[in-house]
PDB file of C-alpha atoms in Angstrom:
ATOM      1  CA  ARG A  91      23.984 -22.395  -8.991  1.00  0.00           C
ATOM      2  CA  ARG A  92      23.017 -22.500  -5.360  1.00  0.00           C
ATOM      3  CA  PRO A  93      19.577 -21.416  -4.176  1.00  0.00           C
ATOM      4  CA  ALA A  94      19.185 -18.250  -2.121  1.00  0.00           C
ATOM      5  CA  ARG A  95      19.436 -18.965   1.575  1.00  0.00           C
ATOM      6  CA  THR A  96      16.568 -17.623   3.614  1.00  0.00           C
ATOM      7  CA  HIS A  97      15.926 -17.150   7.288  1.00  0.00           C
ATOM      8  CA  LEU A  98      12.605 -16.585   8.991  1.00  0.00           C
ATOM      9  CA  ARG A  99      12.960 -13.907  11.626  1.00  0.00           C
ATOM     10  CA  GLY A 100       9.785 -12.736  13.222  1.00  0.00           C
ATOM     11  CA  ARG A 101       7.292 -12.644  10.405  1.00  0.00           C
ATOM     12  CA  VAL A 102       9.639 -11.360   7.726  1.00  0.00           C
ATOM     13  CA  LEU A 103      11.459 -13.687   5.366  1.00  0.00           C
ATOM     14  CA  MET A 104      14.950 -12.288   4.947  1.00  0.00           C
ATOM     15  CA  LEU A 105      17.438 -13.127   2.238  1.00  0.00           C
ATOM     16  CA  LEU A 106      20.754 -13.866   3.905  1.00  0.00           C
ATOM     17  CA  ASP A 107      22.666 -13.351   0.661  1.00  0.00           C
ATOM     18  CA  GLY A 108      20.964 -10.008   0.026  1.00  0.00           C
ATOM     19  CA  LEU A 109      18.872  -8.766  -2.849  1.00  0.00           C
ATOM     20  CA  ARG A 110      19.988  -9.623  -6.340  1.00  0.00           C
ATOM     21  CA  PRO A 111      19.006  -7.939  -9.603  1.00  0.00           C
ATOM     22  CA  VAL A 112      16.819 -10.937 -10.492  1.00  0.00           C
ATOM     23  CA  HIS A 113      14.700 -10.228  -7.391  1.00  0.00           C
ATOM     24  CA  LEU A 114      14.206  -6.643  -8.498  1.00  0.00           C
ATOM     25  CA  VAL A 115      13.349  -7.649 -12.074  1.00  0.00           C
ATOM     26  CA  THR A 116      10.720 -10.027 -10.677  1.00  0.00           C
ATOM     27  CA  VAL A 117       9.220  -7.271  -8.510  1.00  0.00           C
ATOM     28  CA  ALA A 118       9.216  -4.855 -11.466  1.00  0.00           C
ATOM     29  CA  ALA A 119       7.566  -7.429 -13.770  1.00  0.00           C
ATOM     30  CA  ALA A 120       4.840  -8.251 -11.253  1.00  0.00           C
ATOM     31  CA  THR A 121       4.192  -4.566 -10.592  1.00  0.00           C
ATOM     32  CA  THR A 122       4.093  -3.845 -14.332  1.00  0.00           C
ATOM     33  CA  LEU A 123       1.398  -6.461 -14.809  1.00  0.00           C
ATOM     34  CA  PHE A 124      -0.608  -5.196 -11.837  1.00  0.00           C
ATOM     35  CA  SER A 125      -0.254  -1.572 -12.947  1.00  0.00           C
ATOM     36  CA  ALA A 126      -1.198  -2.314 -16.554  1.00  0.00           C
ATOM     37  CA  VAL A 127      -4.363  -4.118 -15.448  1.00  0.00           C
ATOM     38  CA  LEU A 128      -5.379  -1.252 -13.161  1.00  0.00           C
ATOM     39  CA  TRP A 129      -4.661   1.438 -15.772  1.00  0.00           C
ATOM     40  CA  HIS A 130      -6.483  -0.606 -18.421  1.00  0.00           C
ATOM     41  CA  PHE A 131      -9.668  -0.669 -16.353  1.00  0.00           C
ATOM     42  CA  TYR A 132      -9.230   3.009 -15.510  1.00  0.00           C
ATOM     43  CA  ALA A 133      -8.922   3.900 -19.211  1.00  0.00           C
ATOM     44  CA  ARG A 134     -11.919   1.705 -20.113  1.00  0.00           C
ATOM     45  CA  SER A 135     -14.054   3.778 -17.743  1.00  0.00           C
ATOM     46  CA  GLY A 136     -13.691   6.659 -20.210  1.00  0.00           C
ATOM     47  CA  SER A 137     -11.106   8.666 -18.295  1.00  0.00           C
ATOM     48  CA  LEU A 138      -7.795   9.853 -19.663  1.00  0.00           C
ATOM     49  CA  LEU A 139      -4.720   8.558 -17.880  1.00  0.00           C
ATOM     50  CA  PRO A 140      -3.370  11.208 -15.503  1.00  0.00           C
ATOM     51  CA  GLY A 141       0.040  12.675 -16.144  1.00  0.00           C
ATOM     52  CA  PRO A 142       2.895  11.871 -13.780  1.00  0.00           C
ATOM     53  CA  ALA A 143       4.173  14.495 -11.350  1.00  0.00           C
ATOM     54  CA  TRP A 144       7.695  15.833 -11.742  1.00  0.00           C
ATOM     55  CA  LEU A 145       7.978  16.030  -7.949  1.00  0.00           C
ATOM     56  CA  THR A 146       8.117  12.224  -7.935  1.00  0.00           C
ATOM     57  CA  VAL A 147      11.435  12.349  -9.805  1.00  0.00           C
ATOM     58  CA  VAL A 148      12.876  14.701  -7.185  1.00  0.00           C
ATOM     59  CA  VAL A 149      11.687  12.474  -4.331  1.00  0.00           C
ATOM     60  CA  LEU A 150      13.156   9.342  -5.943  1.00  0.00           C
ATOM     61  CA  LEU A 151      16.517  10.995  -6.540  1.00  0.00           C
ATOM     62  CA  VAL A 152      16.647  12.360  -2.969  1.00  0.00           C
ATOM     63  CA  LEU A 153      15.906   8.840  -1.708  1.00  0.00           C
ATOM     64  CA  ALA A 154      18.716   7.470  -3.883  1.00  0.00           C
ATOM     65  CA  VAL A 155      21.155   9.984  -2.380  1.00  0.00           C
ATOM     66  CA  LEU A 156      20.053   9.106   1.169  1.00  0.00           C
ATOM     67  CA  VAL A 157      20.422   5.388   0.485  1.00  0.00           C
ATOM     68  CA  LEU A 158      23.919   5.912  -0.917  1.00  0.00           C
ATOM     69  CA  TRP A 159      24.867   8.141   2.008  1.00  0.00           C
ATOM     70  CA  GLY A 160      23.763   5.498   4.518  1.00  0.00           C
ATOM     71  CA  GLY A 161      25.686   2.768   2.724  1.00  0.00           C
ATOM     72  CA  TRP A 162      28.755   4.995   2.433  1.00  0.00           C
ATOM     73  CA  GLN A 163      28.774   5.526   6.205  1.00  0.00           C
ATOM     74  CA  VAL A 164      28.958   1.751   6.719  1.00  0.00           C
ATOM     75  CA  ARG A 165      31.701   1.458   4.088  1.00  0.00           C
ATOM     76  CA  ARG A 166      33.737   4.189   5.774  1.00  0.00           C
ATOM     77  CA  TYR A 167      33.415   2.401   9.098  1.00  0.00           C
ATOM     78  CA  GLN A 168      34.588  -0.884   7.587  1.00  0.00           C
ATOM     79  CA  HIS A 169      37.635   0.842   6.122  1.00  0.00           C
ATOM     80  CA  GLY A 170      38.770   2.122   9.510  1.00  0.00           C
ATOM     81  CA  ARG A 171      37.233   5.590   9.648  1.00  0.00           C
ATOM     82  CA  HIS A 172      35.367   5.282  12.933  1.00  0.00           C
ATOM     83  CA  ASP A 173      32.751   7.723  14.094  1.00  0.00           C
ATOM     84  CA  LYS A 174      31.992   7.816  17.800  1.00  0.00           C
ATOM     85  CA  ASP A 175      28.254   7.492  17.289  1.00  0.00           C
ATOM     86  CA  PHE A 176      28.382   4.690  14.701  1.00  0.00           C
ATOM     87  CA  THR A 177      26.762   1.480  15.968  1.00  0.00           C
ATOM     88  CA  VAL A 178      25.925  -1.942  14.623  1.00  0.00           C
ATOM     89  CA  LEU A 179      22.260  -0.990  14.808  1.00  0.00           C
ATOM     90  CA  ARG A 180      22.947   1.982  12.543  1.00  0.00           C
ATOM     91  CA  ALA A 181      24.697  -0.319  10.063  1.00  0.00           C
ATOM     92  CA  ALA A 182      21.741  -2.722  10.115  1.00  0.00           C
ATOM     93  CA  ARG A 183      19.377   0.160   9.485  1.00  0.00           C
ATOM     94  CA  ALA A 184      21.504   1.341   6.565  1.00  0.00           C
ATOM     95  CA  LEU A 185      21.331  -2.162   5.081  1.00  0.00           C
ATOM     96  CA  ARG A 186      17.546  -2.286   5.449  1.00  0.00           C
ATOM     97  CA  LEU A 187      17.262   1.190   3.950  1.00  0.00           C
ATOM     98  CA  ALA A 188      19.358   0.055   0.981  1.00  0.00           C
ATOM     99  CA  GLN A 189      17.201  -3.011   0.414  1.00  0.00           C
ATOM    100  CA  ALA A 190      13.977  -1.041   0.845  1.00  0.00           C
ATOM    101  CA  GLY A 191      15.253   1.558  -1.620  1.00  0.00           C
ATOM    102  CA  ALA A 192      16.108  -1.105  -4.174  1.00  0.00           C
ATOM    103  CA  ILE A 193      12.669  -2.701  -3.903  1.00  0.00           C
ATOM    104  CA  THR A 194      10.936   0.687  -3.982  1.00  0.00           C
ATOM    105  CA  GLY A 195      12.815   1.570  -7.154  1.00  0.00           C
ATOM    106  CA  ALA A 196      11.703  -1.704  -8.752  1.00  0.00           C
ATOM    107  CA  VAL A 197       8.074  -1.024  -7.787  1.00  0.00           C
ATOM    108  CA  VAL A 198       8.278   2.485  -9.252  1.00  0.00           C
ATOM    109  CA  VAL A 199       9.749   1.118 -12.487  1.00  0.00           C
ATOM    110  CA  GLY A 200       6.975  -1.466 -12.739  1.00  0.00           C
ATOM    111  CA  TRP A 201       4.196   0.988 -11.919  1.00  0.00           C
ATOM    112  CA  PHE A 202       5.214   3.471 -14.580  1.00  0.00           C
ATOM    113  CA  LEU A 203       6.019   0.774 -17.158  1.00  0.00           C
ATOM    114  CA  GLY A 204       2.432  -0.449 -16.729  1.00  0.00           C
ATOM    115  CA  HIS A 205       1.205   3.112 -17.177  1.00  0.00           C
ATOM    116  CA  LEU A 206       3.360   3.458 -20.304  1.00  0.00           C
ATOM    117  CA  ALA A 207       2.124   0.141 -21.726  1.00  0.00           C
ATOM    118  CA  ILE A 208      -1.490   1.310 -21.597  1.00  0.00           C
ATOM    119  CA  LEU A 209      -0.639   4.789 -22.867  1.00  0.00           C
ATOM    120  CA  LEU A 210       1.503   3.756 -25.881  1.00  0.00           C
ATOM    121  CA  PRO A 211      -1.287   2.542 -28.213  1.00  0.00           C
ATOM    122  CA  ASP A 212      -2.905   6.004 -27.973  1.00  0.00           C
ATOM    123  CA  ARG A 213       0.325   8.031 -27.978  1.00  0.00           C
ATOM    124  CA  ASP A 214      -0.878  10.132 -30.908  1.00  0.00           C
ATOM    125  CA  LEU A 215      -3.346  11.865 -28.553  1.00  0.00           C
ATOM    126  CA  THR A 216      -1.802  15.154 -27.420  1.00  0.00           C
ATOM    127  CA  PRO A 217      -2.300  14.579 -23.661  1.00  0.00           C
ATOM    128  CA  TYR A 218      -0.642  11.169 -23.939  1.00  0.00           C
ATOM    129  CA  ALA A 219       2.179  12.389 -26.162  1.00  0.00           C
ATOM    130  CA  ARG A 220       3.084  14.895 -23.442  1.00  0.00           C
ATOM    131  CA  GLN A 221       3.411  12.086 -20.898  1.00  0.00           C
ATOM    132  CA  LEU A 222       6.031  10.044 -22.764  1.00  0.00           C
ATOM    133  CA  VAL A 223       9.086  12.015 -21.603  1.00  0.00           C
ATOM    134  CA  PRO A 224       7.989  12.351 -17.949  1.00  0.00           C
ATOM    135  CA  LEU A 225       7.227   8.621 -17.810  1.00  0.00           C
ATOM    136  CA  GLY A 226      10.632   7.810 -19.259  1.00  0.00           C
ATOM    137  CA  VAL A 227      12.336  10.063 -16.701  1.00  0.00           C
ATOM    138  CA  LEU A 228      10.350   8.474 -13.869  1.00  0.00           C
ATOM    139  CA  ILE A 229      11.282   4.984 -15.005  1.00  0.00           C
ATOM    140  CA  ALA A 230      14.936   6.052 -15.169  1.00  0.00           C
ATOM    141  CA  ALA A 231      14.709   7.555 -11.666  1.00  0.00           C
ATOM    142  CA  GLY A 232      13.282   4.256 -10.383  1.00  0.00           C
ATOM    143  CA  VAL A 233      16.204   2.403 -11.959  1.00  0.00           C
ATOM    144  CA  VAL A 234      18.626   4.858 -10.305  1.00  0.00           C
ATOM    145  CA  LEU A 235      17.025   4.193  -6.905  1.00  0.00           C
ATOM    146  CA  SER A 236      17.241   0.425  -7.415  1.00  0.00           C
ATOM    147  CA  VAL A 237      20.890   0.600  -8.458  1.00  0.00           C
ATOM    148  CA  ALA A 238      21.664   2.884  -5.514  1.00  0.00           C
ATOM    149  CA  GLY A 239      20.041   0.354  -3.185  1.00  0.00           C
ATOM    150  CA  LEU A 240      22.034  -2.538  -4.624  1.00  0.00           C
ATOM    151  CA  LEU A 241      25.274  -0.549  -4.394  1.00  0.00           C
ATOM    152  CA  ALA A 242      24.621   0.531  -0.808  1.00  0.00           C
ATOM    153  CA  GLN A 243      23.754  -3.074   0.077  1.00  0.00           C
ATOM    154  CA  HIS A 244      27.116  -4.121  -1.392  1.00  0.00           C
ATOM    155  CA  TRP A 245      28.868  -1.512   0.730  1.00  0.00           C
ATOM    156  CA  CYS A 246      27.131  -2.884   3.833  1.00  0.00           C
ATOM    157  CA  ARG A 247      28.392  -6.425   3.208  1.00  0.00           C
ATOM    158  CA  LEU A 248      30.911  -7.685   5.723  1.00  0.00           C
ATOM    159  CA  PRO A 249      34.303  -8.605   4.293  1.00  0.00           C
ATOM    160  CA  LYS A 250      34.892 -12.321   3.853  1.00  0.00           C
ATOM    161  CA  ASP A 251      36.661 -13.962   6.750  1.00  0.00           C
ATOM    162  CA  PRO A 252      39.845 -15.613   5.429  1.00  0.00           C
ATOM    163  CA  ARG A 253      39.432 -18.386   8.008  1.00  0.00           C
ATOM    164  CA  ASP A 254      36.085 -19.505   6.501  1.00  0.00           C
ATOM    165  CA  GLY A 255      37.641 -21.215   3.468  1.00  0.00           C
ATOM    166  CA  ALA A 256      40.920 -22.302   5.043  1.00  0.00           C
ATOM    167  CA  ALA A 257      41.478 -25.998   5.722  1.00  0.00           C
ATOM    168  CA  THR A 258      42.610 -26.570   9.286  1.00  0.00           C
TER     169      THR A 258
END
């Protein structure tokens, strides 16, 4: 297995091979730990954990649609359907949007998994029992955004050049 190639451009470390699911799992795990610690201290202060907002699900799903739409535009261009206003800069922005969406989805998954981890031991309390379904839906929406980002990133990948592997 080869290591991920990286390139330092400006101040941002970019992955030349793109995001992989293992990167997103790592982000989600780190965010889960961070979130669980924060919610633990919040709960120890004597406050009940706040319930999640349903509007967050709508926002995450709208973001997933926008990410897929941007990636689809690049895919259409690569398959010969040219728009007059399509540029390389627009394709690069679609790729960055896809990667940002994937990472954002992983952060959302981690944040609400941490919330759920602190809430589960006291799930027999009525206010906490009411939060189980919304938290599950939010975690699923975060996964949808991450998958949409990975798919759009795949659509933005340039086709392999047949001359790269050919012996001359």
